[in-house]
mmCIF file of C-alpha atoms in Angstrom:
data_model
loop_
_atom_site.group_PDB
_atom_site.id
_atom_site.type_symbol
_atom_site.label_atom_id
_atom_site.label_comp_id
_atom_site.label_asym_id
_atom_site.label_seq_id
_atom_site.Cartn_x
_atom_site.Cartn_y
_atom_site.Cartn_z
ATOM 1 C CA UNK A 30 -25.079 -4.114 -4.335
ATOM 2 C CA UNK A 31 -24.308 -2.250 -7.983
ATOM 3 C CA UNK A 32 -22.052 -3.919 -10.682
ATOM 4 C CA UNK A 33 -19.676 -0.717 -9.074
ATOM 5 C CA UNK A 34 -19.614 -1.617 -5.474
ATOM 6 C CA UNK A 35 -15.854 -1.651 -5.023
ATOM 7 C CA UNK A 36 -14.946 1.283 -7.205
ATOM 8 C CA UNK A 37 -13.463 3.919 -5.451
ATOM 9 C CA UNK A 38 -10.507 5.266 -3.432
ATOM 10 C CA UNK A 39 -9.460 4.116 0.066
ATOM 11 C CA UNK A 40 -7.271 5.199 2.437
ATOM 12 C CA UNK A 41 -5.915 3.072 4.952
ATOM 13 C CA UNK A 42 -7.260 3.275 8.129
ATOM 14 C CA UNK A 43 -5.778 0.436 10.833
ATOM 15 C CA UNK A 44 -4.725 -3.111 10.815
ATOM 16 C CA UNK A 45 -4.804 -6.003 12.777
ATOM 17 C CA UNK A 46 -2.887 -9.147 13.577
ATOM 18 C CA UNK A 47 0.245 -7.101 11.480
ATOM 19 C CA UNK A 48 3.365 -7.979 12.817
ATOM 20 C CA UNK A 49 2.066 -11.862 13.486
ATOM 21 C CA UNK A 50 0.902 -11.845 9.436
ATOM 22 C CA UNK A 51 3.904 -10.453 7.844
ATOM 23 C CA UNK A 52 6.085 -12.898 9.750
ATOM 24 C CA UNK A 53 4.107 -15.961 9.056
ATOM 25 C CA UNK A 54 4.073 -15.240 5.023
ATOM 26 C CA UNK A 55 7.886 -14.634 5.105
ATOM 27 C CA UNK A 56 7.956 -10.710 4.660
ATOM 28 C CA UNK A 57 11.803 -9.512 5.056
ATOM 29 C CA UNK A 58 12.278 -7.227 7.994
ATOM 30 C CA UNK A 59 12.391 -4.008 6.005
ATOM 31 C CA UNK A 60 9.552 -4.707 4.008
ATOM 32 C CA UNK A 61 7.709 -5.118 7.372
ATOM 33 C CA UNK A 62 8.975 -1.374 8.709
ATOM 34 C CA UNK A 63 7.821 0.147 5.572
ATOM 35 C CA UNK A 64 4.321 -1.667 5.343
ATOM 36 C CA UNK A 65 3.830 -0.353 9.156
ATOM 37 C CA UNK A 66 1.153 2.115 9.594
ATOM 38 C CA UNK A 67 2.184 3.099 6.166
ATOM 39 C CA UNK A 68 -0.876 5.429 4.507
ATOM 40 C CA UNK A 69 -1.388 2.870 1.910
ATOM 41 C CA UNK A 70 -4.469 4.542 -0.452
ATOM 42 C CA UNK A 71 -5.725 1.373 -2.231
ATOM 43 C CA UNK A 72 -7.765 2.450 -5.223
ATOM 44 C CA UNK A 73 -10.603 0.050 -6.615
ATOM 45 C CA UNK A 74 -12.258 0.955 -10.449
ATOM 46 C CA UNK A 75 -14.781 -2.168 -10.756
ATOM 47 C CA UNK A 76 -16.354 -2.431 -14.170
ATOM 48 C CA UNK A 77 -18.373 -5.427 -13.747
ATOM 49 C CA UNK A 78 -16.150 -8.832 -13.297
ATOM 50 C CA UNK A 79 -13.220 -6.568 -14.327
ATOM 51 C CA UNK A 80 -11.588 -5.031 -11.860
ATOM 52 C CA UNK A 81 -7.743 -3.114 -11.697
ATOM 53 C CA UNK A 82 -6.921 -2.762 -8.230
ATOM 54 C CA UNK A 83 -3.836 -0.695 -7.014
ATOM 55 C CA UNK A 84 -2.151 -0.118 -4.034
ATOM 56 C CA UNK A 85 -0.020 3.212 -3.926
ATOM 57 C CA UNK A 86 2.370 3.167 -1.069
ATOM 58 C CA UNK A 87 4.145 6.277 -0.161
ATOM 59 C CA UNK A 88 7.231 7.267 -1.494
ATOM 60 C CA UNK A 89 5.613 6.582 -4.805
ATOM 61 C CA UNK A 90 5.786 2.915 -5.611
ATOM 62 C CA UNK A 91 2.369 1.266 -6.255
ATOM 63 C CA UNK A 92 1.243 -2.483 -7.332
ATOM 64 C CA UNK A 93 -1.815 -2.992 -9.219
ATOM 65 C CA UNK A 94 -3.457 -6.317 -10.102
ATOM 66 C CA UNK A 95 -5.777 -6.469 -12.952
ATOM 67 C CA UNK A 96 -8.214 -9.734 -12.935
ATOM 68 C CA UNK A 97 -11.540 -10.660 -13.893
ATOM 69 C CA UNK A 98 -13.862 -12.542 -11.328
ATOM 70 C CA UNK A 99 -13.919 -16.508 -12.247
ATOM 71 C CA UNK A 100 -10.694 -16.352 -14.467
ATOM 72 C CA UNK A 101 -6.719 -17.008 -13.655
ATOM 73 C CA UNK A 102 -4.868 -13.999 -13.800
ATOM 74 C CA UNK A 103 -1.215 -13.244 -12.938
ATOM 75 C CA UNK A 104 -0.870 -11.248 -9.475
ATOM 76 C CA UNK A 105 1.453 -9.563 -7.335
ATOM 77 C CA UNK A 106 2.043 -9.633 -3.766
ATOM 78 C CA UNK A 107 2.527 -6.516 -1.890
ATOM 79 C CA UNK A 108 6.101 -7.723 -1.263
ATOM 80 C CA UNK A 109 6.366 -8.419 -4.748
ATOM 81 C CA UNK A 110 6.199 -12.105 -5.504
ATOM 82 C CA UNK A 111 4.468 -12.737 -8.774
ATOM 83 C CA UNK A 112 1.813 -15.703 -8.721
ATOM 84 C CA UNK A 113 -1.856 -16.617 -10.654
ATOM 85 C CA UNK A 114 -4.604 -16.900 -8.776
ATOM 86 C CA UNK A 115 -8.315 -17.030 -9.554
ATOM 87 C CA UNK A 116 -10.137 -14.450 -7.488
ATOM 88 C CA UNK A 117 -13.671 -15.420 -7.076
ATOM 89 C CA UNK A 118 -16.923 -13.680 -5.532
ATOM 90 C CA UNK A 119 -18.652 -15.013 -2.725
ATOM 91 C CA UNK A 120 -21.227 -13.867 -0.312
ATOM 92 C CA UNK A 121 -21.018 -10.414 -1.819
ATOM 93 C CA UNK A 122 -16.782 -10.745 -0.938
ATOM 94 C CA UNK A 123 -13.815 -10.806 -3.382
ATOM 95 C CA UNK A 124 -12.080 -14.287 -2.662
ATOM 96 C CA UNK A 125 -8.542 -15.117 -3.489
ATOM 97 C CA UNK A 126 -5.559 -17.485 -2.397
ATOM 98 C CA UNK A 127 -2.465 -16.009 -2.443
ATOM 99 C CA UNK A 128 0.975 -17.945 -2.501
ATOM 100 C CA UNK A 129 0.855 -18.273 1.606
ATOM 101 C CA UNK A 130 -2.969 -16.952 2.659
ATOM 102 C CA UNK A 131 -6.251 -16.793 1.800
ATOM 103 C CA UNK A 132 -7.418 -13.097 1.381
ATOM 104 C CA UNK A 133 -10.954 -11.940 1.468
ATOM 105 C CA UNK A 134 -12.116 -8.251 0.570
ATOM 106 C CA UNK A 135 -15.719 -6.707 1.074
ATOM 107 C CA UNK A 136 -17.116 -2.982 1.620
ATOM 108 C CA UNK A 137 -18.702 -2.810 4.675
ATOM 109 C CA UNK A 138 -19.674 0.544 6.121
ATOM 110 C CA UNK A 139 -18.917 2.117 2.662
ATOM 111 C CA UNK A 140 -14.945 1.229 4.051
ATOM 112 C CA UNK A 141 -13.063 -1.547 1.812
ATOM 113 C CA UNK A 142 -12.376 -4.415 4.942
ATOM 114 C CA UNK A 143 -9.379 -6.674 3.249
ATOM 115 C CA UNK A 144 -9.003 -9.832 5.552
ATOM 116 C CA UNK A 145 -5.832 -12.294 4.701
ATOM 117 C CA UNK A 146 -5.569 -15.482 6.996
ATOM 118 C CA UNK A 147 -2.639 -17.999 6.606
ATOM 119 C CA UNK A 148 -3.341 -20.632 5.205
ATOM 120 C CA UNK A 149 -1.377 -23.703 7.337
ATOM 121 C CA UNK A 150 -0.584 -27.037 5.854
ATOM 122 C CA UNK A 151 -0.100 -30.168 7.262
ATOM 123 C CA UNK A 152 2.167 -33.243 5.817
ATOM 124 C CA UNK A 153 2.126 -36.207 7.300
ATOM 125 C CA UNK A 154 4.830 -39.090 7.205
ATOM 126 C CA UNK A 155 4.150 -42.702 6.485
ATOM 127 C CA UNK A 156 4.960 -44.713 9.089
ATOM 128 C CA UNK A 157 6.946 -48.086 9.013
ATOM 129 C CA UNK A 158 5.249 -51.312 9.444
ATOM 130 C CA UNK A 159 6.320 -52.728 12.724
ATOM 131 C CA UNK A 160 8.543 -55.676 12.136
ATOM 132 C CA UNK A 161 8.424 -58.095 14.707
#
């Protein structure tokens, strides 16, 4: 793998899971008609640890998140919540938690494969001692 392994331009391709995801992170209807089988072209430029990663959508809006691997830098959803998040590199994949899931991205097959699973959390309520 080169220090440039992610640059480059990528056109999406399929999707899985969609309708399920979008729900579960609390995307707003519309936002969810639009991000269908939308021709999002995400371009990568890698320089090292430093990468700038945008994500043109059609109709001309993009987002782009700049970071560095290893240090805190303040993101953007696709739906356009602002957060900080720490993306770190693992196994050769980009690693990051956003506000509501846990997103991987890798190039496999010389095709960028972005992975986001929902992260669920569990509370748990004290219970009462039984007074007899």
């Amino acid at each position: 793998k080169g220090n440039m392994a992610f640059t480059g331009k990528y056109e999406f391709e399929g999707d899985e899971n969609y309708d399920d995801f979008v729900k579960k992170i609390g995307l707003p209807s519309d936002k969810i008609e639009l991000g269908r089988n939308c021709k999002i072209v995400t371009e990568v430029v890698q320089n090292g640890n430093d990468f700038t990663w945008s994500q043109h959508f059609p109709g001309g809006r993009t987002t782009t998140n700049t970071f560095t691997v290893g240090k805190e830098a303040d993101m953007e959803t696709f739906g356009g919540k602002k957060f900080k998040a720490t993306v770190k590199f693992e196994d050769g994949k980009l690693v990051a938690d956003f506000p509501n899931y846990h997103h991987t991205a890798e190039i496999s097959g010389g095709k960028l494969v972005e992975v986001s699973a929902q992260i669920s959390g569990l509370v748990y309520k004290k219970q009462k001692e039984h007074q007899d």
